[in-house]
XYZ file of N, CA and C in Angstrom:
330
model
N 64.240 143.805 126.934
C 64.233 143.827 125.478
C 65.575 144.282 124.930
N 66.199 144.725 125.371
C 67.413 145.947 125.217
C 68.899 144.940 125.048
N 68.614 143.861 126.261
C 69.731 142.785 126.028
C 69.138 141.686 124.717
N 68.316 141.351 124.665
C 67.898 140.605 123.731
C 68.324 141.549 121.828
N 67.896 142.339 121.926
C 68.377 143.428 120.432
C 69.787 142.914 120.765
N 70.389 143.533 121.501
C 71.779 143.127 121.487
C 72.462 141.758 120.643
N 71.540 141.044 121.773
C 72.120 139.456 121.257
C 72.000 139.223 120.062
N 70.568 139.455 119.548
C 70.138 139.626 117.686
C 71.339 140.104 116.909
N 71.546 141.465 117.262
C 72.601 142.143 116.375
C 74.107 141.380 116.481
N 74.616 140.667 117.295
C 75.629 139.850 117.700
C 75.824 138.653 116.887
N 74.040 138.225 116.918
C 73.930 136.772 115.808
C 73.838 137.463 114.139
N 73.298 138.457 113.865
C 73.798 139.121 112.917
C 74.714 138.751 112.321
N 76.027 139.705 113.168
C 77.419 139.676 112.460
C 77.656 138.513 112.664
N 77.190 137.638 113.738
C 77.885 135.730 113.296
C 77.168 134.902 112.570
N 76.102 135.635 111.725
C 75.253 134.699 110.405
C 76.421 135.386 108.927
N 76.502 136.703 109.217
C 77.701 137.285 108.107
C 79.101 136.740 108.055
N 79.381 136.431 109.636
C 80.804 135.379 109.565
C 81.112 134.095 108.902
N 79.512 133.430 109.435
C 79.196 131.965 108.532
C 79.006 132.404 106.987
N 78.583 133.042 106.817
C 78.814 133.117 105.368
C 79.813 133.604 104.424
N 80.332 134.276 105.022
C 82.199 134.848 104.386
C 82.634 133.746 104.496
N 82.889 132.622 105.551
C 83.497 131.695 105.639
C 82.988 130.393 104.333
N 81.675 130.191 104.503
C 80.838 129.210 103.320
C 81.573 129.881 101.917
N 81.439 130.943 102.212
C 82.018 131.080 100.129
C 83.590 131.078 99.940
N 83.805 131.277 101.209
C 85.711 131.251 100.964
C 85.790 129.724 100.769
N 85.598 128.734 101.373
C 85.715 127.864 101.340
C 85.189 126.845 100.490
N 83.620 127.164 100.318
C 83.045 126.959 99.140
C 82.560 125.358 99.747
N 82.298 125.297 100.959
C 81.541 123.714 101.517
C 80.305 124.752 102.757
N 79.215 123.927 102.038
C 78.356 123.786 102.801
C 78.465 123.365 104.304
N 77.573 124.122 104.994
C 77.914 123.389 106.792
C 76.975 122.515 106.720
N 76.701 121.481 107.699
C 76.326 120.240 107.892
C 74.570 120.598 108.221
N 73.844 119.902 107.588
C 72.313 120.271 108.120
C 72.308 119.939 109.348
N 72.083 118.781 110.248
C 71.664 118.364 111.038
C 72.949 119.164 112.185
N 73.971 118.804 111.377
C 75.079 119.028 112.919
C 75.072 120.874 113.279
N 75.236 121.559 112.233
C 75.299 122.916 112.249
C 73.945 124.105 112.038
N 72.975 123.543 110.335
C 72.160 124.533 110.782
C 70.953 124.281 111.539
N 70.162 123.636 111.322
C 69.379 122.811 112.527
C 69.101 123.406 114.041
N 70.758 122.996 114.504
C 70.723 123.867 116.144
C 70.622 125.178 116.182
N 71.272 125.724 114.915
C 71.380 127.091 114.891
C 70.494 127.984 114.607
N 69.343 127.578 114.005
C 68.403 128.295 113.007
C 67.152 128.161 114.419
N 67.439 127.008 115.319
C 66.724 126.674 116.390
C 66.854 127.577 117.166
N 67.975 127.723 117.617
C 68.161 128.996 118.869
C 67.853 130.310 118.698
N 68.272 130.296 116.668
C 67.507 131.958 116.493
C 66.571 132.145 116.646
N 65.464 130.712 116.189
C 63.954 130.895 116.480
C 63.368 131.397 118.122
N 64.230 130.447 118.493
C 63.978 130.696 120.037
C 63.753 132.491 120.425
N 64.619 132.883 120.411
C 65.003 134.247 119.559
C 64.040 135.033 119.657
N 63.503 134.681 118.309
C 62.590 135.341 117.433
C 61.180 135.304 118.297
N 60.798 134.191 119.058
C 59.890 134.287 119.817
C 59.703 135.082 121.357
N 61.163 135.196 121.574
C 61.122 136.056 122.662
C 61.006 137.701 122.372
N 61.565 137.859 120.809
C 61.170 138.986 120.675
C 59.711 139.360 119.992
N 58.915 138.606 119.980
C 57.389 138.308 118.977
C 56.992 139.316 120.879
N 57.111 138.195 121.518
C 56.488 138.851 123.060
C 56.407 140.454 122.932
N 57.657 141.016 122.435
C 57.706 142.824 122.302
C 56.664 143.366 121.346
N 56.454 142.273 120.294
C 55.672 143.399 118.879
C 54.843 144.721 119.281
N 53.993 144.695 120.112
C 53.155 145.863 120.808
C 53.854 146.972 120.688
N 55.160 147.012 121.444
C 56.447 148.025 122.063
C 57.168 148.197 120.223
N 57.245 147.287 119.999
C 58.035 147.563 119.100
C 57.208 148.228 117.869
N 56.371 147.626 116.991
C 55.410 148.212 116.581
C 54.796 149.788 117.059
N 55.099 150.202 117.487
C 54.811 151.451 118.618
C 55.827 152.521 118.263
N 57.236 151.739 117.967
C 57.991 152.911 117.825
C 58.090 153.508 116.677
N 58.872 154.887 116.018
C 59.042 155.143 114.866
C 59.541 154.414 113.504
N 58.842 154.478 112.676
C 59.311 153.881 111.649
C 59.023 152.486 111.590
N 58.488 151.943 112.267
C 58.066 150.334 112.501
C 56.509 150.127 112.275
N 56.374 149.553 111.258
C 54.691 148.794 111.414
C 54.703 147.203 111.553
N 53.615 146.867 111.664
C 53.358 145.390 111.734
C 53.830 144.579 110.345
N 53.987 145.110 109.239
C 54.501 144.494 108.465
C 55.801 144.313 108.367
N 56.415 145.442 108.783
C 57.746 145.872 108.701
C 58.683 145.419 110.308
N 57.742 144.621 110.567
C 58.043 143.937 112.370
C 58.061 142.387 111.584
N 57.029 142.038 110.866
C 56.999 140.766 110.240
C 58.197 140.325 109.808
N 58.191 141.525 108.875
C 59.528 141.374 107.652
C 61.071 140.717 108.605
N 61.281 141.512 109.685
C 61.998 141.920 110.093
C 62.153 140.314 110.757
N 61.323 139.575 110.963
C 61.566 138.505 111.612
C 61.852 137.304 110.644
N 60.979 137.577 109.550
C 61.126 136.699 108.444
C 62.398 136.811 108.019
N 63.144 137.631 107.535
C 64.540 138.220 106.880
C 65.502 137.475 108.079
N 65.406 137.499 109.483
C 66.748 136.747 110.212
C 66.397 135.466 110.250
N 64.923 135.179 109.933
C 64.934 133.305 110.227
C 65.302 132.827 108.398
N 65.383 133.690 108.147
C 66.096 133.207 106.409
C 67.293 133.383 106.495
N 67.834 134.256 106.537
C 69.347 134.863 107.175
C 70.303 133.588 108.109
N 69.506 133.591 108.997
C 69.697 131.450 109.890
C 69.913 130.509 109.280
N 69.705 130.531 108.148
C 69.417 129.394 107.253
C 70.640 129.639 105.732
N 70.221 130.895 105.460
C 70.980 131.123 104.114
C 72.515 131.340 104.288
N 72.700 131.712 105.764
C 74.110 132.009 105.906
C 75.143 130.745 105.800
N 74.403 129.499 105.911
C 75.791 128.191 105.771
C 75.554 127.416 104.395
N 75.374 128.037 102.984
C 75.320 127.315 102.422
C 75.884 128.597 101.312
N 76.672 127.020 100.218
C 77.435 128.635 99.712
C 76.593 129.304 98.042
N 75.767 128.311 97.833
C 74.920 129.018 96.906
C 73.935 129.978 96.965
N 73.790 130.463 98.360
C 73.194 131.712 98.659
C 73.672 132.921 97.592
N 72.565 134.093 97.233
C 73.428 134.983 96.602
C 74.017 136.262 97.975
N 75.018 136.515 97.256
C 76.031 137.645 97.726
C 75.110 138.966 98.322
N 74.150 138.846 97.026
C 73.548 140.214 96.967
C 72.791 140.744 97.609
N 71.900 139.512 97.357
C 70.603 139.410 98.531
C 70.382 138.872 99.610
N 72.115 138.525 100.038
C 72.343 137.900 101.225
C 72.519 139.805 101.981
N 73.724 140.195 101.768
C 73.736 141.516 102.173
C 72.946 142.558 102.240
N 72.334 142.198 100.754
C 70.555 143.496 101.656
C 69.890 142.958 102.461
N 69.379 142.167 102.690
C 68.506 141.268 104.137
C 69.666 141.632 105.118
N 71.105 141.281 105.462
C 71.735 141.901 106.364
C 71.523 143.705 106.710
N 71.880 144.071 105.718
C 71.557 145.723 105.773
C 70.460 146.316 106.588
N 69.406 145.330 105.803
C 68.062 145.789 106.316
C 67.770 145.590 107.548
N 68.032 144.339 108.444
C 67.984 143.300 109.377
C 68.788 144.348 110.508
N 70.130 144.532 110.160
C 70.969 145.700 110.942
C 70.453 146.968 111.012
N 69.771 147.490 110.237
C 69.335 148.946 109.996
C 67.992 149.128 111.161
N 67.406 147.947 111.198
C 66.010 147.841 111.914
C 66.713 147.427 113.502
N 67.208 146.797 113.605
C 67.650 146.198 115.333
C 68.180 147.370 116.097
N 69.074 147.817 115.204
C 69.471 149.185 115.497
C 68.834 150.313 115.736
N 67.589 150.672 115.287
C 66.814 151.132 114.816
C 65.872 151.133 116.056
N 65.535 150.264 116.355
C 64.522 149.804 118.156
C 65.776 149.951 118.912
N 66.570 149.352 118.899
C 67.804 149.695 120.064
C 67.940 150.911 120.371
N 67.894 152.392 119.409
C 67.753 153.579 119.790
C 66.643 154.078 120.215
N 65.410 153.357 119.493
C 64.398 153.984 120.161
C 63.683 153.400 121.528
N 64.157 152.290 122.214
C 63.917 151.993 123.277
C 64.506 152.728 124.432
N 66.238 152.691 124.274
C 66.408 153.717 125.045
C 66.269 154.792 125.618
């Protein structure tokens, strides 16, 4: 579980990269060619970490809703990060939150 958080928090900061980049530039990335594969592999992802909910759910500060959330917020995050009419605002609190929680099981697994 411990390498997998990792990888999450990694795709994190490279859903925040795609999107600094979308508004500097101000062009959408390609559906099919860019988010598509990408939003795919996070899912992939997301299901390997669904397998943990028990463990994770278990630890401090985590409920089943707040395990939900937590999955819902990066498969939106997958998606909202290549397009540049996303907002700023509520792009970065879903990051915040998203980082605050991965982090969050990453300490308490150890």
């Amino acid at each position: 579980m411990q390498h997998l958080i990792e990888q999450l928090i990694i795709e994190i900061t490279e859903m925040n990269h795609r999107f600094e980049r979308v508004k500097s530039s101000e062009i959408d990335y390609d559906f099919y060619d860019v988010v598509q594969p990408y939003t795919e592999s996070i899912d992939s992802k997301l299901d390997d970490l669904k397998n943990y909910d028990k463990q994770i759910i278990n630890m401090p500060y985590m409920t089943p809703t707040k395990f939900n959330l937590l999955i819902s917020n990066i498969q939106s995050l997958s998606v909202e990060c290549h397009f540049k009419r996303t907002s700023r605002k509520l792009f970065t609190e879903k990051i915040k939150s998203v980082q605050y929680d991965l982090k969050n099981i990453l300490t308490h697994h150890v």
